[in-house]
Tab-separated table of C-alpha atoms in Angstrom:
chain	number	residue	atom	x	y	z
A	191	MET	CA	0.000	0.000	0.000
A	192	THR	CA	1.132	3.542	-0.767
A	193	LEU	CA	-0.138	7.095	-0.818
A	194	GLY	CA	-2.294	7.832	-3.856
A	195	ARG	CA	-2.465	11.338	-5.283
A	196	THR	CA	-4.274	12.964	-8.166
A	197	LEU	CA	-5.923	16.300	-8.984
A	198	SER	CA	-9.378	17.760	-9.380
A	199	ILE	CA	-10.903	21.259	-9.575
A	200	ALA	CA	-13.236	23.101	-7.205
A	201	VAL	CA	-15.333	25.644	-9.109
A	202	THR	CA	-16.615	28.725	-7.300
A	203	GLY	CA	-18.611	31.045	-9.518
A	204	ILE	CA	-16.860	30.626	-12.859
A	205	GLU	CA	-13.402	30.455	-11.306
A	206	GLY	CA	-11.717	27.165	-10.477
A	207	ARG	CA	-9.020	26.181	-8.038
A	208	VAL	CA	-6.865	23.065	-8.198
A	209	VAL	CA	-7.577	20.527	-5.456
A	210	GLU	CA	-5.082	17.815	-4.575
A	211	VAL	CA	-6.870	14.562	-3.806
A	212	GLU	CA	-4.843	12.318	-1.456
A	213	ALA	CA	-5.791	8.789	-0.434
A	214	ASP	CA	-4.065	6.862	2.339
A	215	VAL	CA	-4.665	3.272	3.455
A	216	THR	CA	-4.079	2.376	7.095
A	217	SER	CA	-4.697	-0.748	9.153
A	218	GLY	CA	-7.927	-1.064	11.038
A	219	LEU	CA	-11.572	-1.773	10.413
A	220	PRO	CA	-12.749	-1.149	6.833
A	221	ALA	CA	-13.868	2.455	6.442
A	222	PHE	CA	-13.858	5.128	3.785
A	223	VAL	CA	-13.837	8.759	4.936
A	224	VAL	CA	-13.424	12.056	3.082
A	225	SER	CA	-12.023	15.167	4.779
A	226	GLY	CA	-11.367	18.692	3.555
A	227	MET	CA	-14.718	20.538	3.935
A	228	PRO	CA	-16.837	18.348	1.632
A	229	ASP	CA	-20.545	19.139	1.319
A	230	ALA	CA	-23.262	16.504	1.617
A	231	ALA	CA	-22.926	15.305	-1.987
A	232	CYS	CA	-19.151	15.060	-1.719
A	233	ARG	CA	-19.329	13.214	1.627
A	234	GLN	CA	-21.443	10.558	-0.078
A	235	ALA	CA	-18.678	9.869	-2.627
A	236	PRO	CA	-17.296	6.781	-0.790
A	237	ASP	CA	-20.569	4.902	-1.302
A	238	ARG	CA	-20.583	5.675	-5.021
A	239	VAL	CA	-16.868	4.910	-5.413
A	240	ARG	CA	-17.102	1.510	-3.687
A	241	ALA	CA	-20.093	0.443	-5.789
A	242	ALA	CA	-18.549	1.765	-9.018
A	243	ALA	CA	-15.249	-0.024	-8.361
A	244	SER	CA	-16.956	-3.291	-7.456
A	245	ASN	CA	-19.200	-3.245	-10.530
A	246	SER	CA	-16.155	-2.450	-12.690
A	247	GLY	CA	-14.251	-5.517	-11.434
A	248	LEU	CA	-11.811	-3.405	-9.416
A	249	GLN	CA	-10.693	-4.104	-5.870
A	250	LEU	CA	-10.365	-1.300	-3.348
A	251	PRO	CA	-8.245	-1.959	-0.232
A	252	ARG	CA	-10.255	-3.698	2.512
A	253	GLN	CA	-8.862	-1.407	5.175
A	254	ARG	CA	-9.403	2.140	6.353
A	255	ILE	CA	-9.167	4.567	3.404
A	256	THR	CA	-8.754	8.234	4.276
A	257	VAL	CA	-9.155	10.766	1.470
A	258	ASN	CA	-8.140	14.381	1.959
A	259	LEU	CA	-9.152	17.190	-0.391
A	260	SER	CA	-6.486	19.865	-0.132
A	261	PRO	CA	-6.564	22.779	0.567
A	262	ALA	CA	-8.842	21.671	3.380
A	263	SER	CA	-10.013	25.229	4.047
A	264	LEU	CA	-11.679	25.462	0.608
A	265	PRO	CA	-15.319	24.257	0.540
A	266	LYS	CA	-15.843	21.320	-1.865
A	267	GLN	CA	-19.261	21.105	-3.450
A	268	GLY	CA	-20.957	18.505	-5.587
A	269	SER	CA	-20.219	15.043	-6.938
A	270	GLY	CA	-17.566	16.151	-9.426
A	271	PHE	CA	-14.776	14.834	-7.156
A	272	ASP	CA	-15.979	11.206	-7.431
A	273	LEU	CA	-13.628	10.209	-10.232
A	274	ALA	CA	-10.567	11.795	-8.612
A	275	ILE	CA	-11.375	10.147	-5.263
A	276	ALA	CA	-11.740	6.767	-6.976
A	277	VAL	CA	-8.464	7.119	-8.890
A	278	ALA	CA	-6.572	8.241	-5.772
A	279	ALA	CA	-8.010	5.328	-3.771
A	280	LEU	CA	-7.103	2.832	-6.504
A	281	ALA	CA	-3.607	4.322	-6.690
A	282	SER	CA	-3.201	3.879	-2.939
A	283	GLY	CA	-4.026	0.183	-3.381
A	284	GLY	CA	-1.641	-0.267	-6.274
A	285	VAL	CA	-4.373	-0.868	-8.855
A	286	VAL	CA	-3.071	2.056	-10.941
A	287	ASP	CA	0.389	3.587	-10.984
A	288	PRO	CA	0.511	6.625	-8.632
A	289	ALA	CA	3.135	8.283	-10.840
A	290	THR	CA	0.845	8.055	-13.867
A	291	VAL	CA	-2.116	9.864	-12.279
A	292	GLY	CA	-0.289	12.347	-10.062
A	293	ASP	CA	-0.404	15.299	-12.448
A	294	THR	CA	-3.659	14.448	-14.226
A	295	VAL	CA	-6.883	16.319	-13.455
A	296	HIS	CA	-9.938	14.062	-13.058
A	297	LEU	CA	-13.476	15.422	-13.317
A	298	GLY	CA	-16.649	13.382	-13.208
A	299	GLU	CA	-19.459	11.877	-11.171
A	300	LEU	CA	-19.575	8.102	-10.793
A	301	GLY	CA	-22.666	6.013	-11.256
A	302	LEU	CA	-23.043	2.840	-9.209
A	303	ASP	CA	-22.446	0.809	-12.377
A	304	GLY	CA	-19.059	2.463	-12.902
A	305	SER	CA	-20.201	4.928	-15.544
A	306	ILE	CA	-18.703	8.419	-15.587
A	307	ARG	CA	-21.497	10.940	-15.724
A	308	ALA	CA	-21.598	14.515	-16.991
A	309	LEU	CA	-21.019	17.548	-14.772
A	310	HIS	CA	-21.893	21.219	-14.761
A	311	GLY	CA	-19.025	23.701	-14.934
A	312	VAL	CA	-16.467	21.579	-16.782
A	313	LEU	CA	-15.335	24.466	-19.006
A	314	PRO	CA	-14.274	26.782	-16.123
A	315	ALA	CA	-12.686	23.776	-14.409
A	316	VAL	CA	-10.541	22.961	-17.452
A	317	LEU	CA	-9.663	26.647	-17.837
A	318	ALA	CA	-8.450	26.662	-14.216
A	319	ALA	CA	-6.405	23.504	-14.796
A	320	ALA	CA	-4.742	25.048	-17.842
A	321	GLN	CA	-3.953	28.268	-15.977
A	322	ALA	CA	-2.342	26.218	-13.194
A	323	GLY	CA	-0.115	24.446	-15.727
A	324	HIS	CA	-1.831	21.041	-15.787
A	325	ARG	CA	-2.193	19.872	-19.397
A	326	THR	CA	-3.987	16.504	-19.103
A	327	VAL	CA	-7.626	16.376	-18.055
A	328	VAL	CA	-9.960	13.370	-17.855
A	329	VAL	CA	-13.608	14.362	-18.346
A	330	PRO	CA	-16.926	12.576	-18.978
A	331	VAL	CA	-17.599	11.910	-22.653
A	332	ALA	CA	-20.642	14.202	-22.537
A	333	ASN	CA	-18.433	17.135	-21.433
A	334	ALA	CA	-15.584	16.592	-23.903
A	335	THR	CA	-16.846	19.144	-26.440
A	336	GLU	CA	-16.772	22.072	-24.017
A	337	ALA	CA	-13.508	20.878	-22.441
A	338	ARG	CA	-11.802	20.957	-25.847
A	339	LEU	CA	-12.601	24.650	-26.190
A	340	VAL	CA	-9.564	25.270	-23.966
A	341	PRO	CA	-6.372	25.357	-26.063
A	342	ASP	CA	-3.160	23.469	-25.230
A	343	VAL	CA	-4.897	20.898	-23.022
A	344	THR	CA	-5.069	17.158	-23.708
A	345	VAL	CA	-8.659	16.139	-23.041
A	346	ILE	CA	-9.277	12.433	-22.395
A	347	PRO	CA	-13.001	11.642	-22.619
A	348	MET	CA	-13.988	8.506	-20.682
A	349	ASP	CA	-17.328	6.776	-20.215
A	350	THR	CA	-16.531	4.214	-17.480
A	351	LEU	CA	-14.155	3.824	-14.553
A	352	GLY	CA	-13.090	0.397	-15.801
A	353	ALA	CA	-12.070	1.783	-19.191
A	354	LEU	CA	-10.012	4.518	-17.515
A	355	VAL	CA	-8.172	2.028	-15.287
A	356	GLU	CA	-7.486	-0.213	-18.289
A	357	ARG	CA	-6.003	2.771	-20.098
A	358	TYR	CA	-3.708	3.501	-17.157
A	359	ARG	CA	-2.620	-0.159	-17.016
A	360	CYS	CA	-1.731	-0.153	-20.717
A	361	GLN	CA	0.153	3.104	-20.246
A	362	ARG	CA	2.144	1.636	-17.353
A	363	LYS	CA	3.060	-1.496	-19.335
A	364	GLY	CA	3.883	0.408	-22.530
A	365	LYS	CA	1.088	-1.276	-24.491
A	366	PRO	CA	-0.971	0.513	-27.187
A	367	LEU	CA	-3.656	2.644	-25.587
A	368	PRO	CA	-7.313	1.739	-26.204
A	369	ASP	CA	-9.300	4.000	-28.519
A	370	LEU	CA	-11.095	6.841	-26.779
A	371	PRO	CA	-14.873	7.105	-26.994
A	372	GLU	CA	-15.783	10.051	-29.185
A	373	PRO	CA	-18.510	12.429	-28.026
A	374	VAL	CA	-21.185	13.798	-30.306
A	375	ALA	CA	-19.576	16.616	-32.268
A	376	GLY	CA	-20.439	20.026	-30.921
A	377	HIS	CA	-22.367	22.296	-33.193
A	378	GLN	CA	-23.134	25.969	-33.247
A	379	GLN	CA	-26.824	26.687	-33.146
A	380	PRO	CA	-27.841	28.783	-36.171
A	381	HIS	CA	-28.022	32.403	-35.085
A	382	GLN	CA	-31.294	33.903	-36.242
A	383	ALA	CA	-31.659	37.367	-34.753
A	384	PRO	CA	-35.028	39.111	-35.251
A	385	ASP	CA	-34.876	41.596	-38.119
A	386	LEU	CA	-35.032	45.296	-37.269
A	387	ALA	CA	-36.896	45.847	-40.541
A	388	ASP	CA	-39.935	44.174	-38.972
A	389	VAL	CA	-40.432	47.133	-36.653
A	390	VAL	CA	-43.129	49.370	-38.132
A	391	GLY	CA	-42.578	53.083	-37.654
A	392	GLN	CA	-40.924	54.170	-34.387
A	393	GLU	CA	-38.051	55.907	-36.171
A	394	GLU	CA	-36.824	57.528	-32.977
A	395	ALA	CA	-36.752	54.168	-31.187
A	396	ARG	CA	-34.880	52.551	-34.074
A	397	TYR	CA	-32.289	55.322	-34.009
A	398	ALA	CA	-31.987	55.134	-30.212
A	399	LEU	CA	-31.471	51.381	-30.492
A	400	GLU	CA	-28.635	51.927	-32.961
A	401	VAL	CA	-26.986	54.421	-30.619
A	402	ALA	CA	-27.385	52.059	-27.656
A	403	ALA	CA	-25.846	49.187	-29.611
A	404	ALA	CA	-22.954	51.286	-30.904
A	405	GLY	CA	-21.879	52.583	-27.499
A	406	GLY	CA	-23.067	49.852	-25.124
A	407	HIS	CA	-25.623	52.170	-23.495
A	408	HIS	CA	-28.584	51.206	-21.322
A	409	MET	CA	-32.070	52.016	-22.574
A	410	ALA	CA	-35.588	52.539	-21.207
A	411	MET	CA	-38.859	52.791	-23.138
A	412	VAL	CA	-42.259	53.883	-21.877
A	413	GLY	CA	-45.282	53.526	-24.128
A	414	PRO	CA	-48.747	51.990	-24.462
A	415	PRO	CA	-49.302	48.300	-25.210
A	416	GLY	CA	-48.665	47.459	-28.866
A	417	ALA	CA	-46.296	50.364	-29.491
A	418	GLY	CA	-43.444	47.962	-30.222
A	419	LYS	CA	-41.331	48.158	-27.043
A	420	THR	CA	-40.689	44.416	-26.897
A	421	MET	CA	-40.030	44.183	-30.646
A	422	VAL	CA	-37.453	46.948	-30.437
A	423	ALA	CA	-35.724	45.436	-27.395
A	424	GLU	CA	-35.525	41.956	-28.930
A	425	ARG	CA	-33.555	43.337	-31.862
A	426	LEU	CA	-30.753	44.888	-29.820
A	427	ALA	CA	-28.750	41.666	-29.421
A	428	GLY	CA	-28.710	41.177	-33.205
A	429	LEU	CA	-27.023	44.580	-33.639
A	430	LEU	CA	-24.163	43.784	-31.270
A	431	PRO	CA	-20.855	42.555	-32.730
A	432	ARG	CA	-19.824	38.917	-32.459
A	433	LEU	CA	-18.090	38.131	-29.159
A	434	ASP	CA	-14.319	37.893	-29.159
A	435	ARG	CA	-12.576	34.778	-27.825
A	436	THR	CA	-12.289	36.004	-24.238
A	437	GLN	CA	-15.906	37.147	-24.068
A	438	ALA	CA	-17.135	33.943	-25.696
A	439	LEU	CA	-15.306	31.787	-23.151
A	440	GLU	CA	-16.748	33.812	-20.261
A	441	VAL	CA	-20.306	33.540	-21.601
A	442	THR	CA	-19.901	29.841	-22.389
A	443	ALA	CA	-18.449	29.218	-18.911
A	444	ILE	CA	-21.536	30.760	-17.293
A	445	HIS	CA	-23.817	28.526	-19.351
A	446	SER	CA	-21.587	25.568	-18.488
A	447	VAL	CA	-22.033	26.210	-14.761
A	448	LEU	CA	-25.800	26.274	-15.336
A	449	GLY	CA	-25.680	23.051	-17.362
A	450	ALA	CA	-27.257	24.863	-20.315
A	451	LEU	CA	-24.687	23.970	-22.975
A	452	GLY	CA	-25.627	20.437	-23.990
A	453	ASP	CA	-23.507	19.537	-27.015
A	454	SER	CA	-23.371	23.127	-28.237
A	455	ALA	CA	-20.091	24.687	-29.267
A	456	LEU	CA	-18.662	28.025	-28.182
A	457	ILE	CA	-21.278	30.771	-27.701
A	458	GLU	CA	-20.151	33.558	-30.035
A	459	HIS	CA	-23.232	35.784	-30.211
A	460	ALA	CA	-24.479	38.231	-27.596
A	461	PRO	CA	-27.078	36.536	-25.363
A	462	PHE	CA	-30.560	37.967	-24.894
A	463	VAL	CA	-32.154	37.252	-21.501
A	464	ALA	CA	-35.718	38.289	-20.627
A	465	PRO	CA	-36.796	37.057	-17.173
A	466	HIS	CA	-40.441	37.088	-16.080
A	467	HIS	CA	-41.535	40.027	-13.949
A	468	GLY	CA	-42.281	37.644	-11.069
A	469	ALA	CA	-38.629	36.560	-10.854
A	470	SER	CA	-37.052	36.456	-7.400
A	471	MET	CA	-33.868	38.158	-6.273
A	472	PRO	CA	-31.664	35.023	-6.597
A	473	SER	CA	-32.994	34.296	-10.084
A	474	ILE	CA	-32.005	37.787	-11.257
A	475	VAL	CA	-28.717	38.505	-9.469
A	476	GLY	CA	-27.715	34.958	-8.525
A	477	GLY	CA	-27.723	32.946	-5.321
A	478	GLY	CA	-29.424	29.881	-3.913
A	479	SER	CA	-29.587	28.004	-0.628
A	480	GLY	CA	-26.818	25.543	-1.521
A	481	ARG	CA	-24.513	26.089	-4.445
A	482	VAL	CA	-24.518	29.715	-5.585
A	483	ARG	CA	-25.771	29.807	-9.170
A	484	PRO	CA	-25.578	32.693	-11.646
A	485	GLY	CA	-28.766	34.668	-12.216
A	486	ALA	CA	-30.267	36.329	-15.266
A	487	ALA	CA	-27.890	39.292	-14.975
A	488	SER	CA	-24.870	36.999	-15.376
A	489	ARG	CA	-26.523	34.961	-18.145
A	490	ALA	CA	-26.842	38.268	-20.005
A	491	HIS	CA	-23.099	38.984	-19.654
A	492	CYS	CA	-21.786	40.592	-22.877
A	493	GLY	CA	-25.387	40.735	-24.084
A	494	VAL	CA	-28.795	42.183	-23.248
A	495	LEU	CA	-30.912	41.938	-20.085
A	496	PHE	CA	-34.486	42.913	-20.989
A	497	LEU	CA	-36.982	43.620	-18.210
A	498	ASP	CA	-40.423	43.815	-19.784
A	499	GLU	CA	-43.202	45.316	-17.646
A	500	THR	CA	-40.476	46.739	-15.427
A	501	PRO	CA	-42.795	48.296	-12.786
A	502	GLU	CA	-44.191	44.812	-12.114
A	503	PHE	CA	-40.781	43.645	-10.840
A	504	ARG	CA	-40.149	43.893	-7.135
A	505	ARG	CA	-38.523	47.172	-6.156
A	506	ASP	CA	-35.650	45.504	-4.299
A	507	VAL	CA	-34.912	43.286	-7.310
A	508	LEU	CA	-34.652	46.312	-9.594
A	509	ASP	CA	-32.471	48.242	-7.171
A	510	ALA	CA	-30.147	45.243	-6.835
A	511	LEU	CA	-29.115	45.844	-10.457
A	512	ARG	CA	-27.605	49.238	-9.650
A	513	GLN	CA	-24.307	47.778	-8.419
A	514	PRO	CA	-23.615	45.493	-11.429
A	515	LEU	CA	-24.569	48.326	-13.792
A	516	GLU	CA	-21.606	50.243	-12.416
A	517	ALA	CA	-19.132	47.452	-11.604
A	518	GLY	CA	-19.956	44.831	-14.255
A	519	VAL	CA	-19.748	42.055	-11.666
A	520	ILE	CA	-22.093	40.520	-9.082
A	521	ASN	CA	-20.753	39.459	-5.686
A	522	VAL	CA	-22.936	37.023	-3.735
A	523	ALA	CA	-21.805	36.863	-0.112
A	524	ARG	CA	-22.156	33.741	2.026
A	525	ALA	CA	-20.942	33.055	5.549
A	526	ASP	CA	-17.896	31.110	4.335
A	527	ARG	CA	-17.182	32.665	0.937
A	528	VAL	CA	-17.968	35.353	-1.612
A	529	VAL	CA	-18.900	34.121	-5.095
A	530	SER	CA	-18.371	36.497	-8.030
A	531	TYR	CA	-19.992	36.289	-11.445
A	532	PRO	CA	-19.353	38.653	-14.373
A	533	ALA	CA	-22.405	40.727	-15.282
A	534	ARG	CA	-21.475	43.401	-17.813
A	535	PHE	CA	-24.719	43.617	-19.756
A	536	GLN	CA	-26.846	46.200	-21.508
A	537	LEU	CA	-30.031	46.836	-19.563
A	538	VAL	CA	-33.252	47.500	-21.482
A	539	LEU	CA	-36.343	48.514	-19.516
A	540	ALA	CA	-39.873	48.622	-20.946
A	541	ALA	CA	-42.963	49.879	-19.165
A	542	ASN	CA	-46.525	50.954	-19.821
A	543	PRO	CA	-47.365	54.519	-18.761
A	544	CYS	CA	-49.874	53.151	-16.223
A	545	PRO	CA	-51.461	49.793	-15.320
A	546	CYS	CA	-54.127	50.093	-18.026
A	547	GLY	CA	-51.570	51.401	-20.529
A	548	ARG	CA	-53.700	54.267	-21.893
A	549	ASN	CA	-52.169	57.209	-20.085
A	550	TYR	CA	-50.526	58.800	-23.141
A	551	GLY	CA	-51.307	61.882	-25.177
A	552	THR	CA	-54.255	63.563	-23.475
A	553	GLY	CA	-54.783	60.483	-21.309
A	554	SER	CA	-58.517	60.583	-21.916
A	555	GLY	CA	-58.769	56.809	-22.298
A	556	CYS	CA	-57.011	56.008	-19.012
A	557	THR	CA	-59.162	54.322	-16.373
A	558	CYS	CA	-56.562	54.347	-13.596
A	559	ALA	CA	-57.024	56.428	-10.474
A	560	PRO	CA	-54.717	59.482	-10.268
A	561	GLN	CA	-52.859	58.028	-7.278
A	562	ILE	CA	-52.187	54.794	-9.160
A	563	ARG	CA	-50.885	56.696	-12.196
A	564	ARG	CA	-48.512	58.701	-9.999
A	565	THR	CA	-47.081	55.688	-8.205
A	566	TYR	CA	-46.880	53.183	-11.070
A	567	LEU	CA	-43.733	54.422	-12.823
A	568	SER	CA	-42.211	55.489	-9.499
A	569	ARG	CA	-41.567	51.786	-8.861
A	570	MET	CA	-38.539	52.298	-11.101
A	571	SER	CA	-36.386	54.234	-8.662
A	572	GLY	CA	-34.661	57.458	-9.598
A	573	PRO	CA	-31.154	56.074	-8.891
A	574	LEU	CA	-31.821	53.170	-11.272
A	575	LEU	CA	-33.142	55.397	-14.062
A	576	ASP	CA	-30.231	57.782	-13.546
A	577	ARG	CA	-27.980	54.952	-14.736
A	578	VAL	CA	-29.963	54.525	-17.964
A	579	ASP	CA	-28.431	56.552	-20.795
A	580	VAL	CA	-31.296	56.514	-23.326
A	581	GLN	CA	-34.887	57.128	-22.170
A	582	LEU	CA	-37.726	57.238	-24.699
A	583	GLN	CA	-41.447	57.901	-24.816
A	584	LEU	CA	-43.106	55.756	-27.497
A	585	LEU	CA	-46.473	56.540	-29.061
A	586	PRO	CA	-48.853	54.039	-30.684
A	587	VAL	CA	-48.329	53.073	-34.300
A	588	THR	CA	-50.874	54.851	-36.498
A	589	ARG	CA	-52.649	53.565	-39.582
A	590	ALA	CA	-50.659	55.967	-41.771
A	591	THR	CA	-47.415	54.383	-40.508
A	592	LEU	CA	-48.455	50.992	-41.875
A	593	SER	CA	-47.999	52.219	-45.443
A	594	SER	CA	-44.573	53.765	-44.789
A	595	PRO	CA	-41.512	52.199	-46.489
A	596	ARG	CA	-39.849	49.243	-44.787
A	597	GLY	CA	-36.979	50.308	-42.541
A	598	GLU	CA	-33.344	49.209	-42.620
A	599	SER	CA	-32.534	45.607	-41.800
A	600	THR	CA	-30.529	44.376	-38.844
A	601	ASP	CA	-27.528	43.629	-41.070
A	602	GLU	CA	-27.426	47.184	-42.437
A	603	VAL	CA	-27.561	48.800	-39.014
A	604	ALA	CA	-25.157	46.245	-37.494
A	605	ALA	CA	-22.554	47.201	-40.091
A	606	ARG	CA	-22.632	50.820	-38.880
A	607	VAL	CA	-22.499	49.630	-35.280
A	608	ARG	CA	-19.342	47.615	-35.986
A	609	LYS	CA	-17.653	50.633	-37.577
A	610	ALA	CA	-18.552	52.812	-34.602
A	611	ARG	CA	-17.268	50.163	-32.164
A	612	LEU	CA	-13.997	49.986	-34.101
A	613	ARG	CA	-13.520	53.758	-33.774
A	614	GLN	CA	-14.135	53.532	-30.033
A	615	SER	CA	-11.799	50.604	-29.411
A	616	THR	CA	-9.063	52.341	-31.409
A	617	ARG	CA	-9.490	55.591	-29.489
A	618	TRP	CA	-9.656	54.092	-25.979
A	619	LYS	CA	-7.361	51.073	-26.432
A	620	GLN	CA	-4.385	52.614	-24.675
A	621	HIS	CA	-6.589	53.314	-21.631
A	622	GLY	CA	-8.030	49.787	-21.436
A	623	TRP	CA	-11.600	50.698	-22.427
A	624	ARG	CA	-13.562	49.083	-25.230
A	625	MET	CA	-16.664	51.257	-25.582
A	626	ASN	CA	-17.790	54.775	-24.814
A	627	SER	CA	-20.069	53.485	-22.050
A	628	GLN	CA	-17.002	52.276	-20.130
A	629	VAL	CA	-15.143	55.590	-20.138
A	630	PRO	CA	-15.157	57.276	-16.695
A	631	GLY	CA	-16.818	60.668	-16.521
A	632	PRO	CA	-13.720	62.541	-15.267
A	633	ALA	CA	-11.808	61.380	-18.361
A	634	LEU	CA	-14.408	63.043	-20.589
A	635	ARG	CA	-14.657	66.218	-18.513
A	636	SER	CA	-10.952	66.983	-18.291
A	637	GLY	CA	-7.708	66.639	-20.155
A	638	THR	CA	-7.432	65.629	-23.794
A	639	TRP	CA	-11.076	64.612	-24.273
A	640	ARG	CA	-12.727	67.627	-22.683
A	641	LEU	CA	-15.155	69.327	-25.065
A	642	PRO	CA	-15.237	73.133	-25.519
A	643	PRO	CA	-17.725	75.048	-23.317
A	644	ALA	CA	-19.696	76.080	-26.407
A	645	VAL	CA	-20.328	72.410	-27.192
A	646	THR	CA	-21.304	71.344	-23.658
A	647	ARG	CA	-23.525	74.411	-23.014
A	648	PRO	CA	-26.822	72.424	-23.242
A	649	LEU	CA	-25.537	69.962	-20.628
A	650	ASP	CA	-24.308	72.775	-18.375
A	651	MET	CA	-27.704	74.474	-18.528
A	652	ALA	CA	-29.577	71.208	-17.875
A	653	MET	CA	-27.404	70.460	-14.864
A	654	GLU	CA	-27.796	74.001	-13.567
A	655	SER	CA	-31.583	73.701	-13.764
A	656	GLY	CA	-31.555	70.319	-12.041
A	657	SER	CA	-32.814	68.379	-15.077
A	658	ILE	CA	-29.831	66.026	-14.949
A	659	THR	CA	-27.375	64.953	-12.272
A	660	LEU	CA	-23.616	64.761	-12.591
A	661	ARG	CA	-24.009	61.074	-13.449
A	662	GLY	CA	-26.521	62.065	-16.121
A	663	TYR	CA	-24.083	64.696	-17.397
A	664	ASP	CA	-21.362	62.087	-17.834
A	665	ARG	CA	-23.718	59.644	-19.501
A	666	CYS	CA	-24.876	62.288	-21.963
A	667	LEU	CA	-21.239	62.913	-22.849
A	668	ARG	CA	-20.737	59.203	-23.543
A	669	VAL	CA	-23.831	59.092	-25.761
A	670	ALA	CA	-22.627	62.202	-27.593
A	671	TRP	CA	-19.313	60.490	-28.358
A	672	THR	CA	-21.234	57.476	-29.677
A	673	ILE	CA	-23.377	59.644	-31.957
A	674	ALA	CA	-20.191	61.287	-33.231
A	675	ASP	CA	-18.693	57.843	-33.920
A	676	LEU	CA	-21.768	56.875	-35.939
A	677	ASP	CA	-21.293	60.093	-37.921
A	678	SER	CA	-17.543	59.369	-38.304
A	679	ALA	CA	-16.784	62.685	-36.600
A	680	ALA	CA	-13.509	63.279	-34.788
A	681	ALA	CA	-15.304	64.629	-31.701
A	682	PRO	CA	-18.875	65.501	-30.675
A	683	THR	CA	-20.324	68.766	-31.904
A	684	LEU	CA	-23.086	70.898	-30.404
A	685	THR	CA	-25.623	68.980	-32.498
A	686	HIS	CA	-24.373	65.647	-31.161
A	687	VAL	CA	-24.603	66.884	-27.563
A	688	ARG	CA	-28.148	68.125	-28.098
A	689	GLU	CA	-29.137	64.770	-29.607
A	690	ALA	CA	-27.631	62.938	-26.640
A	691	LEU	CA	-29.493	65.144	-24.183
A	692	GLY	CA	-32.704	64.699	-26.156
A	693	LEU	CA	-32.353	60.922	-26.034
A	694	ARG	CA	-32.099	61.138	-22.257
A	695	ASP	CA	-34.569	63.932	-21.464
A	696	SER	CA	-36.543	65.662	-24.203
A	697	ARG	CA	-37.639	68.431	-21.803
A	698	ALA	CA	-34.053	69.286	-20.914
A	699	ALA	CA	-33.108	69.336	-24.607
A	700	ALA	CA	-35.891	71.774	-25.365
């Protein structure tokens, strides 16, 4: 008997940490214990490992087996350590060569029949292994497609514990290795974004959507039912550029943790997430009683989070979005740890003017009591709306609009958005910013990028009158730079600043 060692990965959020799995056999009554802060599922691993080994024709030592998951201070969650525990225990009994498995990462849950079952979060686990310098990873066959998204890592897909042990025996004896089971080839789902040309009328909303897409700005729309708020919002993701490699891996890792990948390949298009207005706090920002799972805000990372019927959401849920809107990350605190998920999304809010939806124009058709009309939109707090760059009032589509020419398609507008994004990334690259929406306000109000007083006069007057706050001032400057980029201008002009102010507050612009 000897000390068996191998490696596994503990995933917290979408970040992984290497765990050394040690197994030691000592004399005494037969027992199998796991130490190192395992949760309930991990503590049950010995039962699964014993049954899996027995049904695979493998013999575990009939003595006391002690398995330690190091570092012991790191909480271990889930059944993903089963395979590593089994391999370490078999190595301690001399069934497999300890030197062969010492630097190999093992991920997988064991079935009682010895099968190796799929896990959630394999992609971030393999990314963590690669970053730690470990280049060989054993994964379940069903997870091989996502694991192979990580470059410079040898992925060994296995379907049973017996087949894995046989492979290690052949490797030890220098025999030809058995063929690996091949998973179903990953495929990219066809990306079919809704066409912007389907939106009838609403020219101002279409233009505002283009500006929001070009600069990464948040957007809010208030209008009666049937005005096209949802149609407009659903077309924003189709205007956004394809994700780069880093963004795609982050988005795919979040979906991997949720188990929402299946056999799909890398996610390369901006996600669009639209939770129901009855969603709870954990479902929006992340959380849960056991393992902390990402919420809708993180699923919308690098994409669009659309809150339809925004006033129907709970007030505390809406206000919880204020922090990720500024920081681009969500931190979920627990007694023993803090779990972080990326959440840099574009927020789109849509609301009716009142519960009946008819309080527009003269408001003569509205049946709501005056008190209800006053309090309905106030459910969207001022601090939340102050973080929204583009705020529009939509009117119903008229009969005359139905005969108007068909508007530009998504592809036509997306081409302009890509050009504007390229101008921004070129301009801000040396500062580490990608889009105008990420530029800090002080950088736009001072130094090289400060605009002349004659250009910023409308913003100065609006701030003096109290129509906008300092945050609103900075956000108007960012929108003005985006409008200038769409016009291929070197810097915003007075016209661009007035347009930006009008997109945020038409009264202030007037």
